[in-house]
mmCIF file of C-alpha atoms in Angstrom:
data_model
loop_
_atom_site.group_PDB
_atom_site.id
_atom_site.type_symbol
_atom_site.label_atom_id
_atom_site.label_comp_id
_atom_site.label_asym_id
_atom_site.label_seq_id
_atom_site.Cartn_x
_atom_site.Cartn_y
_atom_site.Cartn_z
ATOM 1 C CA MET A 15 101.833 108.273 144.490
ATOM 2 C CA THR A 16 101.557 104.415 143.981
ATOM 3 C CA THR A 17 98.101 104.584 142.560
ATOM 4 C CA PHE A 18 99.499 106.978 139.770
ATOM 5 C CA ASP A 19 102.507 104.936 139.321
ATOM 6 C CA ASP A 20 100.450 101.811 138.882
ATOM 7 C CA ARG A 21 98.163 103.394 136.372
ATOM 8 C CA GLU A 22 101.117 104.804 134.484
ATOM 9 C CA ARG A 23 102.477 101.219 134.145
ATOM 10 C CA ALA A 24 99.067 99.854 133.202
ATOM 11 C CA PHE A 25 98.893 102.477 130.255
ATOM 12 C CA GLU A 26 102.550 101.621 129.159
ATOM 13 C CA ALA A 27 101.924 97.974 129.208
ATOM 14 C CA LYS A 28 98.607 98.406 127.360
ATOM 15 C CA TYR A 29 100.288 100.601 124.721
ATOM 16 C CA ALA A 30 103.009 98.012 124.344
ATOM 17 C CA HIS A 31 100.592 95.374 123.855
ATOM 18 C CA ASP A 32 98.611 97.424 121.356
ATOM 19 C CA GLN A 33 101.771 98.151 119.377
ATOM 20 C CA ASP A 34 102.715 94.591 119.402
ATOM 21 C CA MET A 35 99.137 93.393 118.205
ATOM 22 C CA MET A 36 99.073 95.846 115.409
ATOM 23 C CA PHE A 37 102.549 94.772 114.172
ATOM 24 C CA ARG A 38 101.426 91.234 114.203
ATOM 25 C CA VAL A 39 98.076 92.136 112.405
ATOM 26 C CA THR A 40 99.936 94.112 109.810
ATOM 27 C CA ALA A 41 102.501 91.256 109.252
ATOM 28 C CA ARG A 42 99.745 88.714 108.839
ATOM 29 C CA ARG A 43 97.898 90.926 106.429
ATOM 30 C CA ASN A 44 100.890 91.407 104.164
ATOM 31 C CA ARG A 45 101.406 87.689 104.324
ATOM 32 C CA LEU A 46 97.906 86.956 103.178
ATOM 33 C CA VAL A 47 98.194 89.779 100.440
ATOM 34 C CA GLY A 48 101.309 87.947 99.241
ATOM 35 C CA GLN A 49 99.429 84.589 99.165
ATOM 36 C CA TRP A 50 96.549 86.358 97.348
ATOM 37 C CA ALA A 51 98.866 87.804 94.744
ATOM 38 C CA ALA A 52 100.937 84.496 94.287
ATOM 39 C CA GLU A 53 97.523 82.746 93.764
ATOM 40 C CA LEU A 54 96.858 85.323 90.872
ATOM 41 C CA MET A 55 100.399 84.631 89.485
ATOM 42 C CA LYS A 56 99.711 80.892 89.781
ATOM 43 C CA LEU A 57 102.757 80.197 91.771
ATOM 44 C CA SER A 58 103.570 76.872 93.165
ATOM 45 C CA ALA A 59 102.957 76.349 96.848
ATOM 46 C CA GLU A 60 106.474 76.632 97.730
ATOM 47 C CA GLU A 61 107.023 79.778 95.559
ATOM 48 C CA ALA A 62 103.773 81.341 97.060
ATOM 49 C CA ASP A 63 105.204 80.877 100.573
ATOM 50 C CA ALA A 64 108.344 82.377 99.541
ATOM 51 C CA TYR A 65 106.658 85.186 97.808
ATOM 52 C CA ALA A 66 104.399 85.835 100.848
ATOM 53 C CA ARG A 67 107.402 86.191 102.972
ATOM 54 C CA ALA A 68 108.972 88.726 100.526
ATOM 55 C CA VAL A 69 105.793 90.784 100.819
ATOM 56 C CA VAL A 70 106.130 90.849 104.454
ATOM 57 C CA GLN A 71 109.896 91.888 104.188
ATOM 58 C CA ALA A 72 108.939 94.621 101.765
ATOM 59 C CA ASP A 73 106.976 96.341 104.484
ATOM 60 C CA PHE A 74 110.113 97.205 106.261
ATOM 61 C CA GLU A 75 111.212 99.432 103.583
ATOM 62 C CA GLU A 76 109.352 102.543 104.673
ATOM 63 C CA VAL A 77 106.611 103.584 106.931
ATOM 64 C CA GLY A 78 103.050 102.895 105.450
ATOM 65 C CA ASP A 79 101.700 100.553 102.943
ATOM 66 C CA GLU A 80 103.397 102.269 99.767
ATOM 67 C CA ASP A 81 106.295 99.845 99.904
ATOM 68 C CA VAL A 82 103.955 96.730 99.937
ATOM 69 C CA ILE A 83 101.678 98.259 97.316
ATOM 70 C CA ARG A 84 104.683 98.986 94.926
ATOM 71 C CA LYS A 85 105.910 95.495 95.348
ATOM 72 C CA VAL A 86 102.784 93.656 94.846
ATOM 73 C CA LEU A 87 101.469 95.841 91.936
ATOM 74 C CA GLY A 88 105.074 95.566 90.047
ATOM 75 C CA ASP A 89 105.011 92.039 90.532
ATOM 76 C CA LEU A 90 101.574 91.347 89.282
ATOM 77 C CA THR A 91 102.281 93.687 86.343
ATOM 78 C CA ALA A 92 105.496 91.809 85.554
ATOM 79 C CA ALA A 93 103.597 88.732 85.606
ATOM 80 C CA GLY A 94 101.062 89.973 82.685
ATOM 81 C CA ILE A 95 98.352 90.422 85.319
ATOM 82 C CA GLU A 96 96.276 93.622 84.961
ATOM 83 C CA ALA A 97 96.333 95.315 88.237
ATOM 84 C CA ASP A 98 96.092 98.784 89.791
ATOM 85 C CA ASP A 99 96.904 100.529 92.851
ATOM 86 C CA ALA A 100 93.033 100.502 94.019
ATOM 87 C CA MET A 101 93.073 96.787 93.514
ATOM 88 C CA ILE A 102 96.000 96.243 95.788
ATOM 89 C CA ARG A 103 94.626 98.611 98.398
ATOM 90 C CA ARG A 104 91.252 96.744 98.575
ATOM 91 C CA ALA A 105 93.099 93.539 98.934
ATOM 92 C CA LEU A 106 95.051 95.129 101.831
ATOM 93 C CA GLU A 107 91.736 96.240 103.416
ATOM 94 C CA ASP A 108 90.140 92.641 102.948
ATOM 95 C CA GLN A 109 93.102 90.973 104.178
ATOM 96 C CA LEU A 110 93.322 93.206 107.272
ATOM 97 C CA VAL A 111 90.003 92.043 108.390
ATOM 98 C CA GLU A 112 90.926 88.264 107.942
ATOM 99 C CA ALA A 113 94.345 88.957 109.638
ATOM 100 C CA ARG A 114 92.547 90.390 112.648
ATOM 101 C CA ARG A 115 90.114 87.536 112.681
ATOM 102 C CA GLN A 116 92.872 84.977 112.554
ATOM 103 C CA LEU A 117 94.880 86.512 115.395
ATOM 104 C CA MET A 118 91.773 86.970 117.649
ATOM 105 C CA GLU A 119 91.102 83.365 117.235
ATOM 106 C CA SER A 120 94.563 82.186 118.088
ATOM 107 C CA HIS A 121 94.570 84.108 121.413
#
């Protein structure tokens, strides 16, 4: 039965690693989207960093991307920047690719 136990532990470890990696990729993606939006809003470097952190925090409000989309779209609109849901979703997709690339390079 040790082979089965070893296999089960290996699957559990892989699952935990995959979940951790997905969390890190999503947080990095959200930070990059926050930086992208901050650039559109012409925020200073300090303000952009704080805004990117706020976008990461917004993702903890509910499951999925809707909380991030709502925050970024609302902030862009409030800043007088013409934006829509599709624009934010495209940015999320683009930055997801970049976040994965960055994390793979750091490992």
